[in-house]
PDB file of C-alpha atoms in Angstrom:
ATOM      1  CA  UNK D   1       0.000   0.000   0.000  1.00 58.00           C
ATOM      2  CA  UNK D   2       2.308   2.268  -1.265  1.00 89.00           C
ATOM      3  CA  UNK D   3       2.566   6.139  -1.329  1.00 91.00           C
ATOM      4  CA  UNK D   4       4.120   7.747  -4.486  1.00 94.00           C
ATOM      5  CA  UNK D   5       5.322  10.844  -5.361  1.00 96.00           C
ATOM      6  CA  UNK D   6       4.567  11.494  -8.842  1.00 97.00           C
ATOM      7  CA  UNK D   7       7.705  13.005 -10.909  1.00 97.00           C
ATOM      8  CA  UNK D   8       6.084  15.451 -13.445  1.00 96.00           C
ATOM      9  CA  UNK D   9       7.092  13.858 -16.209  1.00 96.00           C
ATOM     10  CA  UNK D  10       5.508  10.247 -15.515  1.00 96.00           C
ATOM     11  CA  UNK D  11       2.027  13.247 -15.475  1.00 97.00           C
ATOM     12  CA  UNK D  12       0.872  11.951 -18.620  1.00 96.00           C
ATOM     13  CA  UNK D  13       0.334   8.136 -17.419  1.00 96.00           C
ATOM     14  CA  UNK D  14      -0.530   9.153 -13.789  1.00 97.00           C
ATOM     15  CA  UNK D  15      -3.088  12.302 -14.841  1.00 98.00           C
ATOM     16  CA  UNK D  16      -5.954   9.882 -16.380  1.00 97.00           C
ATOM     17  CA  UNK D  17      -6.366   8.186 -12.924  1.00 96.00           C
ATOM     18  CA  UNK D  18      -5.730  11.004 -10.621  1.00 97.00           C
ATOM     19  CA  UNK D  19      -7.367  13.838 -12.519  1.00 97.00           C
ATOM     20  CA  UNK D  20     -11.095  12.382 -11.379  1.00 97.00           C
ATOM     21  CA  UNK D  21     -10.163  11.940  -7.883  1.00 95.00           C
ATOM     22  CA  UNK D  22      -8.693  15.336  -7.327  1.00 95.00           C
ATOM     23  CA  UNK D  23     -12.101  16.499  -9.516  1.00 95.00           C
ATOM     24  CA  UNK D  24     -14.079  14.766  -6.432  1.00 91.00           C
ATOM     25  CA  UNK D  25     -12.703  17.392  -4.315  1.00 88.00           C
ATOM     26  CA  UNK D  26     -12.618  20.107  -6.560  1.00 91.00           C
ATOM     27  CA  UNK D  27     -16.157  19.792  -7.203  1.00 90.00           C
ATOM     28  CA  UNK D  28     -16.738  20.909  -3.462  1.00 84.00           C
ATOM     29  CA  UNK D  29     -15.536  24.502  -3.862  1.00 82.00           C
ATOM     30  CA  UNK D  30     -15.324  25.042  -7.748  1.00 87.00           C
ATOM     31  CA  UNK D  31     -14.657  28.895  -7.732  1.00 87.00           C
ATOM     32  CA  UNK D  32     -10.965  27.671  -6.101  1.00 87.00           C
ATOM     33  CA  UNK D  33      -9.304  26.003  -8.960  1.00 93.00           C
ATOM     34  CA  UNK D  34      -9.872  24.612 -12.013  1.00 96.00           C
ATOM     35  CA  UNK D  35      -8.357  20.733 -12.732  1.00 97.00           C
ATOM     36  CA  UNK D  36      -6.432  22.151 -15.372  1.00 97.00           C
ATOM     37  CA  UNK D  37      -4.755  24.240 -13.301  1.00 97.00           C
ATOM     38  CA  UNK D  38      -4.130  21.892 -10.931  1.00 97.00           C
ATOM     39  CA  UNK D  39      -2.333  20.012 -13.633  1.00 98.00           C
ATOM     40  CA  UNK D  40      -0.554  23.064 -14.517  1.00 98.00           C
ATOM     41  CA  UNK D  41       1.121  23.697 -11.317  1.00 97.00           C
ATOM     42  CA  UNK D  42       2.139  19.896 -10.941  1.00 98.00           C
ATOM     43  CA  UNK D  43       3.499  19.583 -14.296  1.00 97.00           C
ATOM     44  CA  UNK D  44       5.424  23.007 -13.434  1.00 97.00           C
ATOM     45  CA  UNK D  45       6.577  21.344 -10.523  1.00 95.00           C
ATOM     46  CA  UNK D  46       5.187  24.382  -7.743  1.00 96.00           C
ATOM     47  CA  UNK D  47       2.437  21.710  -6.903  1.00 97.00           C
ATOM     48  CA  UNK D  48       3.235  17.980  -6.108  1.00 98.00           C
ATOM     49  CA  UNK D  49       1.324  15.378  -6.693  1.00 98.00           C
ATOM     50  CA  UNK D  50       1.446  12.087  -4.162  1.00 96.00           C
ATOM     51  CA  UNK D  51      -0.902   9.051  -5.261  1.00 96.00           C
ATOM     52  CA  UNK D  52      -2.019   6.074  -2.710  1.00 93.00           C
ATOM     53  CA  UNK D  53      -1.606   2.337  -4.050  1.00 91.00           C
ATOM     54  CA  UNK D  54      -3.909   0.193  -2.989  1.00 88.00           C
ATOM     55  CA  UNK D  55      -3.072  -4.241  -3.723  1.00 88.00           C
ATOM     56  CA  UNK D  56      -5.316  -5.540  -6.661  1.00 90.00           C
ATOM     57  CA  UNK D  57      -6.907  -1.763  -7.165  1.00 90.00           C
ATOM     58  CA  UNK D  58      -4.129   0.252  -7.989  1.00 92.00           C
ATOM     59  CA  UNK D  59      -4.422   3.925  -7.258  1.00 94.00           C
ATOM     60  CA  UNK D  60      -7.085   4.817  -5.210  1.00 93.00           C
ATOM     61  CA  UNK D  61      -6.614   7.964  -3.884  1.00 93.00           C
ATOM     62  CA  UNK D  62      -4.325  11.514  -4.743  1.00 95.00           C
ATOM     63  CA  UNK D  63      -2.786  14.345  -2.678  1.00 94.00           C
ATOM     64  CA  UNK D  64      -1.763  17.798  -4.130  1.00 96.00           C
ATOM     65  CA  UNK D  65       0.831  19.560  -1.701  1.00 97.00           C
ATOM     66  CA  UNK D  66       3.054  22.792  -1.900  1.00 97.00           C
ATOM     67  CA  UNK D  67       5.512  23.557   0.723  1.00 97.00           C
ATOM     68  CA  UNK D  68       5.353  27.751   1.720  1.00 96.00           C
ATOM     69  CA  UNK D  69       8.508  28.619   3.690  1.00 97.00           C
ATOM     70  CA  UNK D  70       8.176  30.974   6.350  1.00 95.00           C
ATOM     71  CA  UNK D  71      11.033  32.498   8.266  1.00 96.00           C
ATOM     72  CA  UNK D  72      10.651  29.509  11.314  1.00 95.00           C
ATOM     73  CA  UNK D  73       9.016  26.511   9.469  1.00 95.00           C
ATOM     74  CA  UNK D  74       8.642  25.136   6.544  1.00 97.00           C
ATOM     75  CA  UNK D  75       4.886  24.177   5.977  1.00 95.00           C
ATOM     76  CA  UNK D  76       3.168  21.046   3.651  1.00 95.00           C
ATOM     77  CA  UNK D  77       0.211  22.416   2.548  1.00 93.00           C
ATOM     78  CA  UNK D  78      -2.380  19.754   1.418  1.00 91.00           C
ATOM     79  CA  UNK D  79      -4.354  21.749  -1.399  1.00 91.00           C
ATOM     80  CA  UNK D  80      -6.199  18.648  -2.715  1.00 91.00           C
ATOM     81  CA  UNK D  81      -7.129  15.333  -1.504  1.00 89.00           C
ATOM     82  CA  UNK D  82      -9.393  12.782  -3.212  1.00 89.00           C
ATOM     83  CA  UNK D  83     -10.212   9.381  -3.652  1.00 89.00           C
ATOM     84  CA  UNK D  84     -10.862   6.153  -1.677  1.00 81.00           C
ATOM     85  CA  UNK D  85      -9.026   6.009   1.970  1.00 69.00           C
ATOM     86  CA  UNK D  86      -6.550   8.839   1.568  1.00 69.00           C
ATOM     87  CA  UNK D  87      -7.542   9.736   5.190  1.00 71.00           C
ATOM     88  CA  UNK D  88      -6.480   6.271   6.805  1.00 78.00           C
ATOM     89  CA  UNK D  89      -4.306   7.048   9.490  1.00 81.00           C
ATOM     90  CA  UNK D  90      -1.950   4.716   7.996  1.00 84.00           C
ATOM     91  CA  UNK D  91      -1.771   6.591   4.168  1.00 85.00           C
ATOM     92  CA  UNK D  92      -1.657  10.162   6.636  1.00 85.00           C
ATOM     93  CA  UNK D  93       1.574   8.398   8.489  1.00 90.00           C
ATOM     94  CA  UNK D  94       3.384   7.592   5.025  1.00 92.00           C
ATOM     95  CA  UNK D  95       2.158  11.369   3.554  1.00 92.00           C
ATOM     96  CA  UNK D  96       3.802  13.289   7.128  1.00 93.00           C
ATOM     97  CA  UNK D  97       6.975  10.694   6.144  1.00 96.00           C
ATOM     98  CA  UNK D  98       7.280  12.234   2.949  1.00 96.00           C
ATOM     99  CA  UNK D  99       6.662  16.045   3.758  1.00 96.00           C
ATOM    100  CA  UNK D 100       9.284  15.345   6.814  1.00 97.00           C
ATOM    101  CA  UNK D 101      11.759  14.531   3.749  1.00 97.00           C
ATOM    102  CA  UNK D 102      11.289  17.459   2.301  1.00 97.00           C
ATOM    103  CA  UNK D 103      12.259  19.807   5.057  1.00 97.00           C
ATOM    104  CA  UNK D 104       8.450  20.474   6.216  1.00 97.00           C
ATOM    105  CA  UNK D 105       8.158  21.240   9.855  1.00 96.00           C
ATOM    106  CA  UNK D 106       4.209  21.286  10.057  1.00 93.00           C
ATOM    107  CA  UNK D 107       1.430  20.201   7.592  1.00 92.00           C
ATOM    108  CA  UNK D 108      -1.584  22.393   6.889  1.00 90.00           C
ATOM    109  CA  UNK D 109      -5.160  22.112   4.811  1.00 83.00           C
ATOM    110  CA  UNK D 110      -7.753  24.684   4.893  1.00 79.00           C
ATOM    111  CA  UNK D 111     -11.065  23.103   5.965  1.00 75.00           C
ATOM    112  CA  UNK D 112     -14.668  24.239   6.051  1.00 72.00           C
ATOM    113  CA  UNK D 113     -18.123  22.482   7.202  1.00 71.00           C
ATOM    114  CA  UNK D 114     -18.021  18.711   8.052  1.00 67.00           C
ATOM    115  CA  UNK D 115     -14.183  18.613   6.820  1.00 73.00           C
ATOM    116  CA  UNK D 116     -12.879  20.558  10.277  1.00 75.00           C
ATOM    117  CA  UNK D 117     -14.445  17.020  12.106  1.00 75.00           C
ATOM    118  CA  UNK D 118     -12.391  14.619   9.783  1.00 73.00           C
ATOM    119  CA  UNK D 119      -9.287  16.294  10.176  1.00 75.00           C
ATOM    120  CA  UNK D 120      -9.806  17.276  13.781  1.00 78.00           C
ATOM    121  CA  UNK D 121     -10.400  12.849  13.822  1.00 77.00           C
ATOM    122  CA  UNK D 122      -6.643  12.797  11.994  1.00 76.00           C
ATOM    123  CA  UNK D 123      -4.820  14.028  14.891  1.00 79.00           C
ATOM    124  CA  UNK D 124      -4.960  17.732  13.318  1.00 78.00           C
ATOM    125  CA  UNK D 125      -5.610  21.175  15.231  1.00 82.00           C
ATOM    126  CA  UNK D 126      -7.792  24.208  14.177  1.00 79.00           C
ATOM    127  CA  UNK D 127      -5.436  26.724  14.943  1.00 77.00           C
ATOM    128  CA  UNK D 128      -6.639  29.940  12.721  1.00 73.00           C
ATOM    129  CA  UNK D 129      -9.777  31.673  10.734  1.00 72.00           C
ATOM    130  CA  UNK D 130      -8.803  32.979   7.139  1.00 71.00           C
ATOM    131  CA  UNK D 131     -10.276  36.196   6.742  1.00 74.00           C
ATOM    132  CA  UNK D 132     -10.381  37.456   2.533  1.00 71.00           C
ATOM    133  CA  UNK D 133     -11.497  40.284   0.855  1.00 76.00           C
ATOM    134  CA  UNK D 134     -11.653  40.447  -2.882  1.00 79.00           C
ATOM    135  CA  UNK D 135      -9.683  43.114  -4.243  1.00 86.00           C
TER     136      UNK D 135
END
């Protein structure tokens, strides 16, 4: 039950499996982001892509993070997640493994409605309100 980083140039194989579960979430907030700039920014390489493995089902589930550095940590943020299981406390173990590996101190999602309960669930912490204002 593996956890795979996606190297932007396998995109092309990977994309046709991972597009519709990253859609799934999408679909919840569609002013956000668009899929096809989702694929943008992970063939760019600002945006990874991780995809979960599952035996006999093959990928199952897909993760979109970019780190932000600030001047004291160096943050995961989880933009995307969709897909069967990607919040097993297991697949969440092997996704902090791979943020720890690349330098992030903390992991973050933004979260809204029934989606503050799961994470809270995950071992996570509501620790600020985003305020916006459209300019």
């Amino acid at each position: 039950m593996p956890l795979h980083h996606v190297d932007p140039r396998f995109l092309p194989d990977i994309w046709p499996i991972a597009a519709p579960l990253l859609q799934k979430a999408i679909d919840l907030d569609p002013e956000v982001i668009t899929i096809e700039q989702v694929e943008y920014s992970v063939r760019t390489g600002r945006v990874f892509l991780l995809v979960w493995e599952e035996p006999n089902e093959g990928i199952t589930g897909a993760v979109t993070v970019e780190f932000i550095d600030y001047p004291r940590e160096r943050v995961a943020h989880v933009n995307l997640m969709g897909g069967k299981g990607i919040v097993r406390d297991y697949v969440f173990d092997e996704a902090k493994k791979w943020m720890r590996a690349y330098g992030a101190t903390k992991a973050q999602c933004w979260a809204n409605g029934t989606l503050v309960q799961m994470y809270e669930k995950m071992g996570m912490e509501n620790t600020h309100q985003v305020m916006r204002i459209k300019l």
